[in-house]
PDB file of C-alpha atoms in Angstrom:
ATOM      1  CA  UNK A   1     125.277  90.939 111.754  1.00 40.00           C
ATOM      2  CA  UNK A   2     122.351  93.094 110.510  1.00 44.00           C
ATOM      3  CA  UNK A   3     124.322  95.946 109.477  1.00 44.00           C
ATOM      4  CA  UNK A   4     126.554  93.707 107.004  1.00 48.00           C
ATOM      5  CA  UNK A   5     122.858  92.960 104.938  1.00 60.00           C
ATOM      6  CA  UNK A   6     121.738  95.591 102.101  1.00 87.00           C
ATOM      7  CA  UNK A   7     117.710  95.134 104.394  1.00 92.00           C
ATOM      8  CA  UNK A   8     118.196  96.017 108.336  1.00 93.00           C
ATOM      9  CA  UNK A   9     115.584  94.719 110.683  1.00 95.00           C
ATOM     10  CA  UNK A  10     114.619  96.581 113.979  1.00 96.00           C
ATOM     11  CA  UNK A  11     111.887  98.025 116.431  1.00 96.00           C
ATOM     12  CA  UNK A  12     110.227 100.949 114.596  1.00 96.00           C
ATOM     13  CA  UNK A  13     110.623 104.625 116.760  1.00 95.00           C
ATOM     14  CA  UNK A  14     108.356 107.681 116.288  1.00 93.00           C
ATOM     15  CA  UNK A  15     110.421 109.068 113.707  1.00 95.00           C
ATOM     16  CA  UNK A  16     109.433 106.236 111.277  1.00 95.00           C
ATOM     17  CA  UNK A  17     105.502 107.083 111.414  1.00 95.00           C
ATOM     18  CA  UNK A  18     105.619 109.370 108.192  1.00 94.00           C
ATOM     19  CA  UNK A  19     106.904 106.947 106.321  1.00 95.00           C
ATOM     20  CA  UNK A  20     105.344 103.765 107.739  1.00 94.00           C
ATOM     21  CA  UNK A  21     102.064 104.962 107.076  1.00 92.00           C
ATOM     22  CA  UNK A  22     103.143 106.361 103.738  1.00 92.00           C
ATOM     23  CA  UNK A  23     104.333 102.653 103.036  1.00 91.00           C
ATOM     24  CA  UNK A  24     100.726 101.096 104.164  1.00 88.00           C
ATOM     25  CA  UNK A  25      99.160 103.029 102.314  1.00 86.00           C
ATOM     26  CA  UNK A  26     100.675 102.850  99.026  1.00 85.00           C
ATOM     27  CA  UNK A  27     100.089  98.839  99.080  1.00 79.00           C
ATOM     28  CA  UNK A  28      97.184  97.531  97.230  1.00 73.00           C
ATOM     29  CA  UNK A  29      95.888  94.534  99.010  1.00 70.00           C
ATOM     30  CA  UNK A  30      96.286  95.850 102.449  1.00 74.00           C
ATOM     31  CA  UNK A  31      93.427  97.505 104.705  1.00 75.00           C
ATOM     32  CA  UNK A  32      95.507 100.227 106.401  1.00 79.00           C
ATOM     33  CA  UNK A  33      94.653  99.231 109.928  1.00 85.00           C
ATOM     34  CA  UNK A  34      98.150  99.256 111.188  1.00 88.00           C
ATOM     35  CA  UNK A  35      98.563 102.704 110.568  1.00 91.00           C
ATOM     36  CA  UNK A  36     101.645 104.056 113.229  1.00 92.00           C
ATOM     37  CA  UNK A  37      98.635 105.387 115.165  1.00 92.00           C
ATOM     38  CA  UNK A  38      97.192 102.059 115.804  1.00 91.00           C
ATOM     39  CA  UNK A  39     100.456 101.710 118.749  1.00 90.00           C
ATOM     40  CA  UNK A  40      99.262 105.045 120.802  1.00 89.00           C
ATOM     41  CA  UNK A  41      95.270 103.665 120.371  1.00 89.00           C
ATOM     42  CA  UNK A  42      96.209 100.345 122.032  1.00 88.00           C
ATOM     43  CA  UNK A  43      98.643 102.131 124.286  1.00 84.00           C
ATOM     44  CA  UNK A  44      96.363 104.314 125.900  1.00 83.00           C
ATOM     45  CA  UNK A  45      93.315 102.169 126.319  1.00 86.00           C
ATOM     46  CA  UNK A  46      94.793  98.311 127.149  1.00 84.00           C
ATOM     47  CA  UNK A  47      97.443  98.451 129.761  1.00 77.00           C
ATOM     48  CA  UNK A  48      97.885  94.907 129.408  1.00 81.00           C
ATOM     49  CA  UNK A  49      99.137  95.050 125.403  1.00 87.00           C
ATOM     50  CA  UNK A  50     102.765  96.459 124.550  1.00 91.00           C
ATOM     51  CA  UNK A  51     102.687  97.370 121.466  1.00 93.00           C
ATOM     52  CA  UNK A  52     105.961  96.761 118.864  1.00 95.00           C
ATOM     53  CA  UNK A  53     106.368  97.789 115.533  1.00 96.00           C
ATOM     54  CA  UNK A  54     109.109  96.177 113.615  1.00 97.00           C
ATOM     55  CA  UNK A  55     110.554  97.558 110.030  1.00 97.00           C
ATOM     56  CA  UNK A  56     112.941  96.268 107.241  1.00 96.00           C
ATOM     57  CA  UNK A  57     114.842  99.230 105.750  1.00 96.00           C
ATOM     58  CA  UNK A  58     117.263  99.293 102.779  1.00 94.00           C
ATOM     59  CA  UNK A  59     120.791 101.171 103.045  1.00 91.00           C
ATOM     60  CA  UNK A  60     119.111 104.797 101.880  1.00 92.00           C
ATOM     61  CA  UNK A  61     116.020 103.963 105.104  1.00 93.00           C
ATOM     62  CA  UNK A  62     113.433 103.047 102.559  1.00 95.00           C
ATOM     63  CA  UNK A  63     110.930 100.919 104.255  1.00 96.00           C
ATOM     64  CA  UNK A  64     110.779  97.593 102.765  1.00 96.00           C
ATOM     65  CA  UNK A  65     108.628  95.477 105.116  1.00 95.00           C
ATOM     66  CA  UNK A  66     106.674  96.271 108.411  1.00 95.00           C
ATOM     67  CA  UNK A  67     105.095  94.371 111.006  1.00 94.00           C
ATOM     68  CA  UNK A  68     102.736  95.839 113.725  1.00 94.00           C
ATOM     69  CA  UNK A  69     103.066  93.690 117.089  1.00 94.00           C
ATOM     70  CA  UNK A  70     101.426  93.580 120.375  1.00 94.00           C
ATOM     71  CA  UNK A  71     102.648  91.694 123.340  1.00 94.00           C
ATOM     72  CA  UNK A  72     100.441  90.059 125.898  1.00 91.00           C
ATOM     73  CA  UNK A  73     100.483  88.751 129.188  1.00 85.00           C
ATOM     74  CA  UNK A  74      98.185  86.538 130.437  1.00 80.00           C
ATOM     75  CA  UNK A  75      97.620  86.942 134.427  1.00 79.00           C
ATOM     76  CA  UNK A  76      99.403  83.865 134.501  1.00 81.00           C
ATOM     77  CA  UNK A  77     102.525  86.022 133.132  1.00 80.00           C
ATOM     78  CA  UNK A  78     102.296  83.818 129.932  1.00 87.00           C
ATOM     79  CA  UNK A  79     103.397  85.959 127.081  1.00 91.00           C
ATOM     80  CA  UNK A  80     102.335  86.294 123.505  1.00 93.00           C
ATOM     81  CA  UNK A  81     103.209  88.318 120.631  1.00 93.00           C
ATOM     82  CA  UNK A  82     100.401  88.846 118.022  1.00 92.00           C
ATOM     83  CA  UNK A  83     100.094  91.394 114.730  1.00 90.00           C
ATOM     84  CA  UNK A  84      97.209  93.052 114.561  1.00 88.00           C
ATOM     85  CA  UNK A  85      95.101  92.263 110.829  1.00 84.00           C
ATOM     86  CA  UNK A  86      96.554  92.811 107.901  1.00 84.00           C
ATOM     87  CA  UNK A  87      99.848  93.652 110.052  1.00 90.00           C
ATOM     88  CA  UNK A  88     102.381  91.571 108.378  1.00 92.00           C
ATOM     89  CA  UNK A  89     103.702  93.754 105.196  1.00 91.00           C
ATOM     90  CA  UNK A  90     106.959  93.235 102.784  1.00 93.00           C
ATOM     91  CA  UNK A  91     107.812  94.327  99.254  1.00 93.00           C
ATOM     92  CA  UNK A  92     109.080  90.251  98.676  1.00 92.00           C
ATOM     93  CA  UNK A  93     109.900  86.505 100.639  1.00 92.00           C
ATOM     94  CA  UNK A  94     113.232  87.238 101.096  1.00 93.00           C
ATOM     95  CA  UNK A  95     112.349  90.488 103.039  1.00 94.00           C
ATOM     96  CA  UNK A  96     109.564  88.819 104.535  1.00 93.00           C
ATOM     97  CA  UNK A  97     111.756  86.052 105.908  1.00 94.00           C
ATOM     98  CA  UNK A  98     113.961  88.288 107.339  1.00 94.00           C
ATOM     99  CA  UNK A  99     111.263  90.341 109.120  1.00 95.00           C
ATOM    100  CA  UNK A 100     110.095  87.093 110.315  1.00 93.00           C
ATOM    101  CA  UNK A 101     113.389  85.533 111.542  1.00 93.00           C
ATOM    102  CA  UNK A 102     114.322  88.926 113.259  1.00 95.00           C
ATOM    103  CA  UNK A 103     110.963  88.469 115.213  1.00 94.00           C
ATOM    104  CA  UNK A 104     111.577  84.768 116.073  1.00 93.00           C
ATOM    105  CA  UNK A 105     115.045  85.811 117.852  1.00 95.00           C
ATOM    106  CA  UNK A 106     113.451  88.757 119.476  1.00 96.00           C
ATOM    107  CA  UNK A 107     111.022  86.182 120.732  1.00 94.00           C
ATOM    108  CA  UNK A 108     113.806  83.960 122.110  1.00 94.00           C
ATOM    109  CA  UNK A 109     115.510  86.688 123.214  1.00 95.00           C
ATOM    110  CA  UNK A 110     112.381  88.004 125.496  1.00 94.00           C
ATOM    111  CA  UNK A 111     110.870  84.091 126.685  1.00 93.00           C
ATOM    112  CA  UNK A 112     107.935  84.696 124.466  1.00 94.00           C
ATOM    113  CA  UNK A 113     106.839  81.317 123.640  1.00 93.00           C
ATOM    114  CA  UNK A 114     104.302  82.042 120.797  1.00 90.00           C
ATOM    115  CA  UNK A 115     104.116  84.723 117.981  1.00 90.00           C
ATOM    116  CA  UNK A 116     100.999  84.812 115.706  1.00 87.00           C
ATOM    117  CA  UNK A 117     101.083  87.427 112.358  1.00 85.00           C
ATOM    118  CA  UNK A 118      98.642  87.807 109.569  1.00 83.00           C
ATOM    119  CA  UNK A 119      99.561  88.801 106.230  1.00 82.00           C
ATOM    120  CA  UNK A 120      96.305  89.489 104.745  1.00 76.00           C
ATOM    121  CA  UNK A 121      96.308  88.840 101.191  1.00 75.00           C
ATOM    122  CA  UNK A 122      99.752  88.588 101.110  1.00 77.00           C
ATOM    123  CA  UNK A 123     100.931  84.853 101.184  1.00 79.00           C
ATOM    124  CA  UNK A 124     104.405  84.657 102.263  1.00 82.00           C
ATOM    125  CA  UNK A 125     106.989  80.961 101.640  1.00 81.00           C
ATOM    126  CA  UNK A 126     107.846  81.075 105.090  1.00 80.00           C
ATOM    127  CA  UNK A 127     108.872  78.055 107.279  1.00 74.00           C
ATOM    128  CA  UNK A 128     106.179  78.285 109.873  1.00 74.00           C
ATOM    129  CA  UNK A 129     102.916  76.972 110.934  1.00 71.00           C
ATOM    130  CA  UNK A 130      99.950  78.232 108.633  1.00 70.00           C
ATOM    131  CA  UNK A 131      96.381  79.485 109.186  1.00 66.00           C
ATOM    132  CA  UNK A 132      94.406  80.380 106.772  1.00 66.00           C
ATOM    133  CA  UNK A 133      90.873  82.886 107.343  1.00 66.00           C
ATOM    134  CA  UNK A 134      88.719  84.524 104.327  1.00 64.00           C
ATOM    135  CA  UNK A 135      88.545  87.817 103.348  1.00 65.00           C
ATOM    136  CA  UNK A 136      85.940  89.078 100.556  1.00 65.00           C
ATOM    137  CA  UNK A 137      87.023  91.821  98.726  1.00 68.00           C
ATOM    138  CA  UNK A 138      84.987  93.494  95.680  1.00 69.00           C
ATOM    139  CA  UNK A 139      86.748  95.321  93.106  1.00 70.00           C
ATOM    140  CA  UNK A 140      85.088  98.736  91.897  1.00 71.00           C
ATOM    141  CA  UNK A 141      86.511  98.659  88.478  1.00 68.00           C
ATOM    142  CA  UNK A 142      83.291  99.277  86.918  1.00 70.00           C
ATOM    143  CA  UNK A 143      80.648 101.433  86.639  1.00 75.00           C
ATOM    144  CA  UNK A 144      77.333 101.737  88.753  1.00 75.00           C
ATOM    145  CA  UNK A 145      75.158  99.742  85.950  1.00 82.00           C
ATOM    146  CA  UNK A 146      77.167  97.080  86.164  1.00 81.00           C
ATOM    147  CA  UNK A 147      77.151  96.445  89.890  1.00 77.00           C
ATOM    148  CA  UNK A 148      73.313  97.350  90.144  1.00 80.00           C
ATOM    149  CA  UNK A 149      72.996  94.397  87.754  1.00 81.00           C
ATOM    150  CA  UNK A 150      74.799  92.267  89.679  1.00 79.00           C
ATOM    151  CA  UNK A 151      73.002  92.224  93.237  1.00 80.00           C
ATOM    152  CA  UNK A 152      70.532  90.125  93.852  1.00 85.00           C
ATOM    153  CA  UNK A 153      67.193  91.166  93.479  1.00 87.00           C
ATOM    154  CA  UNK A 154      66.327  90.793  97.067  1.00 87.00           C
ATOM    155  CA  UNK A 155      69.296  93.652  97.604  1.00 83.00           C
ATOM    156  CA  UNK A 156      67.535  95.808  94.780  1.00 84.00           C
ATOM    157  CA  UNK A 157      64.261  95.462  96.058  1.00 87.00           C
ATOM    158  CA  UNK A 158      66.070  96.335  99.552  1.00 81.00           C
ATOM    159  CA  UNK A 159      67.874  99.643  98.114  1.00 79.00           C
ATOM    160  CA  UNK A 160      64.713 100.836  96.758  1.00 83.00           C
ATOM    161  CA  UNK A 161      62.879 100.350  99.500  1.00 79.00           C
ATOM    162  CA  UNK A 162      65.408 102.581 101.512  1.00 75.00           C
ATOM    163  CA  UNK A 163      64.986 104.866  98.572  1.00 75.00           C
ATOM    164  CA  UNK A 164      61.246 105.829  98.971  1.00 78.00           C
ATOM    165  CA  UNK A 165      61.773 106.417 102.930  1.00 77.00           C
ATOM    166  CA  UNK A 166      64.692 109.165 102.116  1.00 78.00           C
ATOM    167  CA  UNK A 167      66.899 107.666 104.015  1.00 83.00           C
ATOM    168  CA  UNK A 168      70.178 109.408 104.207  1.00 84.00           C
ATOM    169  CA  UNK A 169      73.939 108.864 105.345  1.00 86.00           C
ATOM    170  CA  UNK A 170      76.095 111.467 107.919  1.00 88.00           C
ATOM    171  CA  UNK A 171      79.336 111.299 108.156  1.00 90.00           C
ATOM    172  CA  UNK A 172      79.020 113.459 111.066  1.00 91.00           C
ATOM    173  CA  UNK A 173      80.972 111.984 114.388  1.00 92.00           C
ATOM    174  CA  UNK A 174      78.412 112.831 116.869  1.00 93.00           C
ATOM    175  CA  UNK A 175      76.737 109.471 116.086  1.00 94.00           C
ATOM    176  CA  UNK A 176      79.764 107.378 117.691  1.00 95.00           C
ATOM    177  CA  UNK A 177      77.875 107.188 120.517  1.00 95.00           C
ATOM    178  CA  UNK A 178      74.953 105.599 119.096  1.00 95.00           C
ATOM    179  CA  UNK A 179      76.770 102.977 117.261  1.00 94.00           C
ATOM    180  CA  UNK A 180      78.968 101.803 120.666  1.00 95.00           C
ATOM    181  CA  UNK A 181      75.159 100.990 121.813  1.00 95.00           C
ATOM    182  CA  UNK A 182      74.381  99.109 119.010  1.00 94.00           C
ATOM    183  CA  UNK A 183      77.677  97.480 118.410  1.00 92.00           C
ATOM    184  CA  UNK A 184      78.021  96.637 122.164  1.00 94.00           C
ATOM    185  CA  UNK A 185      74.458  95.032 122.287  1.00 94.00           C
ATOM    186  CA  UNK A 186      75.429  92.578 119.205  1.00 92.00           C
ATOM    187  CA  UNK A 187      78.887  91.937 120.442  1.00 92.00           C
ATOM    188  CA  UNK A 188      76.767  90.312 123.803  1.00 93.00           C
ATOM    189  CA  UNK A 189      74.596  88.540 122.243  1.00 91.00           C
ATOM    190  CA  UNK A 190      77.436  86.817 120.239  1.00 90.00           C
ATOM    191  CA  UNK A 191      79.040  86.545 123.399  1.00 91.00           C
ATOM    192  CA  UNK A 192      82.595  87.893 122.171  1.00 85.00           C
ATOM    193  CA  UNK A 193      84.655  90.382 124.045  1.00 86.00           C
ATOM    194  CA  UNK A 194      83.513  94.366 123.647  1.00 91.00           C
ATOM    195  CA  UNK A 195      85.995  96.935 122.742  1.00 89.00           C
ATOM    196  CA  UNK A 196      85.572  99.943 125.064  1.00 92.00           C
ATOM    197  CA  UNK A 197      84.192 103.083 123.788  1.00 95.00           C
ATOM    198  CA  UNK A 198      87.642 104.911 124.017  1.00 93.00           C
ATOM    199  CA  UNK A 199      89.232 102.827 121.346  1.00 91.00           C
ATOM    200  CA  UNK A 200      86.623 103.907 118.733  1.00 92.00           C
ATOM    201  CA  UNK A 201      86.764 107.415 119.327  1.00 94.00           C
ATOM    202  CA  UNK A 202      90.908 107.228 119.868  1.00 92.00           C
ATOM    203  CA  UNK A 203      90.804 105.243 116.808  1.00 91.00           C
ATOM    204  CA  UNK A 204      88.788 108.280 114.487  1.00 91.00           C
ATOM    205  CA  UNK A 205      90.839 110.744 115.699  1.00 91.00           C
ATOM    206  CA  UNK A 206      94.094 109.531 115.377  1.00 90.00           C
ATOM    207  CA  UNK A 207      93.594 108.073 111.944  1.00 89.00           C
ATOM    208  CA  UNK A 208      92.089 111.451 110.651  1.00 89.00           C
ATOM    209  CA  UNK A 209      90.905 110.942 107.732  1.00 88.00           C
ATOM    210  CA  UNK A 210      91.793 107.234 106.821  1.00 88.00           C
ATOM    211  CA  UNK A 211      88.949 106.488 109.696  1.00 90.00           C
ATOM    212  CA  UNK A 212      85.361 108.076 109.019  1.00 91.00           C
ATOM    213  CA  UNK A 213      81.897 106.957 110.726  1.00 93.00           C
ATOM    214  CA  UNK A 214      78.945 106.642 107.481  1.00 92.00           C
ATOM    215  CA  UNK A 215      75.774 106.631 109.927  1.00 92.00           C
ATOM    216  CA  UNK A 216      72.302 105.997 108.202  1.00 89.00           C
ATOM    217  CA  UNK A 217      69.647 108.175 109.542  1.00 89.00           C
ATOM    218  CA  UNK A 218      65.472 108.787 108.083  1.00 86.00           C
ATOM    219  CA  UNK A 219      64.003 111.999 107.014  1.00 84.00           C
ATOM    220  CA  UNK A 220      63.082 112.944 110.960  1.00 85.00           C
ATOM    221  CA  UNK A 221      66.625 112.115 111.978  1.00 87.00           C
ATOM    222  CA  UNK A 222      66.168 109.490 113.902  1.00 89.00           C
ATOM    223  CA  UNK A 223      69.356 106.862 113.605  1.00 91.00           C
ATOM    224  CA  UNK A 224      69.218 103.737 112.142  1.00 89.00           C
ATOM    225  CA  UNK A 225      72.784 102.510 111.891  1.00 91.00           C
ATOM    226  CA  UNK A 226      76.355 102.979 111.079  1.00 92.00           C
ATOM    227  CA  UNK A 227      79.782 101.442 110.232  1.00 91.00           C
ATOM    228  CA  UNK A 228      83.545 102.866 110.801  1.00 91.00           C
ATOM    229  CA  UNK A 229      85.170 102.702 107.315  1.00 88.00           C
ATOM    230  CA  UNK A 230      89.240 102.523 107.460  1.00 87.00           C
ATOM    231  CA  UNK A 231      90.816 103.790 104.004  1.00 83.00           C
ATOM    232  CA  UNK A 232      93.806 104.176 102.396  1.00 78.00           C
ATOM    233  CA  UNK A 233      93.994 104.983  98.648  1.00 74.00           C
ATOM    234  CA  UNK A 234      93.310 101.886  96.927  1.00 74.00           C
ATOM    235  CA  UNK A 235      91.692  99.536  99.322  1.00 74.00           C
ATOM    236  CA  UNK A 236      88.822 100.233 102.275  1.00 74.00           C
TER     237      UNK A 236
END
């Protein structure tokens, strides 16, 4: 029944990672996180996730939708299939329904008794249960003037603080190590689950350079901080 439509729905293979990620990262309003790395990443580190990747194709095998899955099971053997953020991608409704429909049957088809996808800042008509999260997003349309103007003078005051130390920013990957520390230490004290190390440093080197690690560190080098940027060409 697929075949007959102009859009085909199915479970994306290797083959399709050129042009999946080529598809992510043309859109707009989507962080490429579910880059056709993100699979082998998850794969490798949590042997309890399966990870599928579904994609809409026209006739000539143009990607017109995607949607990064993972499939969990609980010890209990429940099962649940979940995109990762941002996962849920199509060029229109109509594709998006179809995408979405093709995932509900799989879902009957395999006893999974809940799916869960985000679109991001894509809002698709579809006719299912909705949540909805923020996301903040800041254009950079405009020049540095006009954004210095804009923070608040506590930020200024911050900046120029940072300034007169001589701070500086590495993008050099040896400081991975240092962040995990710091990132694991806040992630207990909020008392939410910590990634393991490995899915970090998988993460960096599978996603090249779409994934880079912007460490602050003073004049003496001694660290300070960092954050793991994921790009694509319009949106980070």
């Amino acid at each position: 029944m697929q075949s007959s439509r102009p859009i085909i729905v199915k479970i994306a293979k290797e083959s399709d990672e050129l042009n999946w990620n080529s598809y992510l990262l043309k859109k707009k309003l989507t962080v490429p996180i579910s880059l056709f790395q993100l699979q082998f990443v998850v794969k490798n580190i949590f042997f309890f996730q399966k990870p599928i990747f579904f994609v809409a194709k026209d006739k000539r095998g143009n990607i017109k939708g995607l949607c990064s899955c993972f499939l969990v099971k609980s010890f209990s053997g429940k099962k649940k299939l979940y995109s990762s953020r941002f996962g849920f991608n199509a060029d229109n409704n109509l594709i998006a329904k179809l995408i979405f429909n093709y995932i509900r049957d799989y879902c009957s088809e395999n006893k999974i008794p809940e799916f869960v996808c985000t679109s991001g800042f894509q809002n698709f008509n579809i006719n299912s249960e909705k949540y909805y999260k923020i996301s903040m997003i800041m254009e950079l349309k405009k020049d540095y003037e006009f954004f210095w103007k804009n923070l608040r003078a506590k930020t200024r005051n911050a900046i120029r603080k940072s300034e007169k130390f001589n701070f500086y920013i590495s993008s050099n990957k040896i400081h991975l190590n240092q962040f995990y520390n710091i990132y694991k230490k806040n992630m207990l004290k909020k008392d939410v689950d910590v990634l393991p190390f490995q899915f970090f440093s998988k993460l960096i080197k599978l996603y090249g350079d779409h994934a880079q690690l912007y460490s602050v560190l003073d004049t003496s080098g001694k660290y300070l901080g960092s954050l793991i940027l994921i790009k694509g060409k319009r949106i980070a």
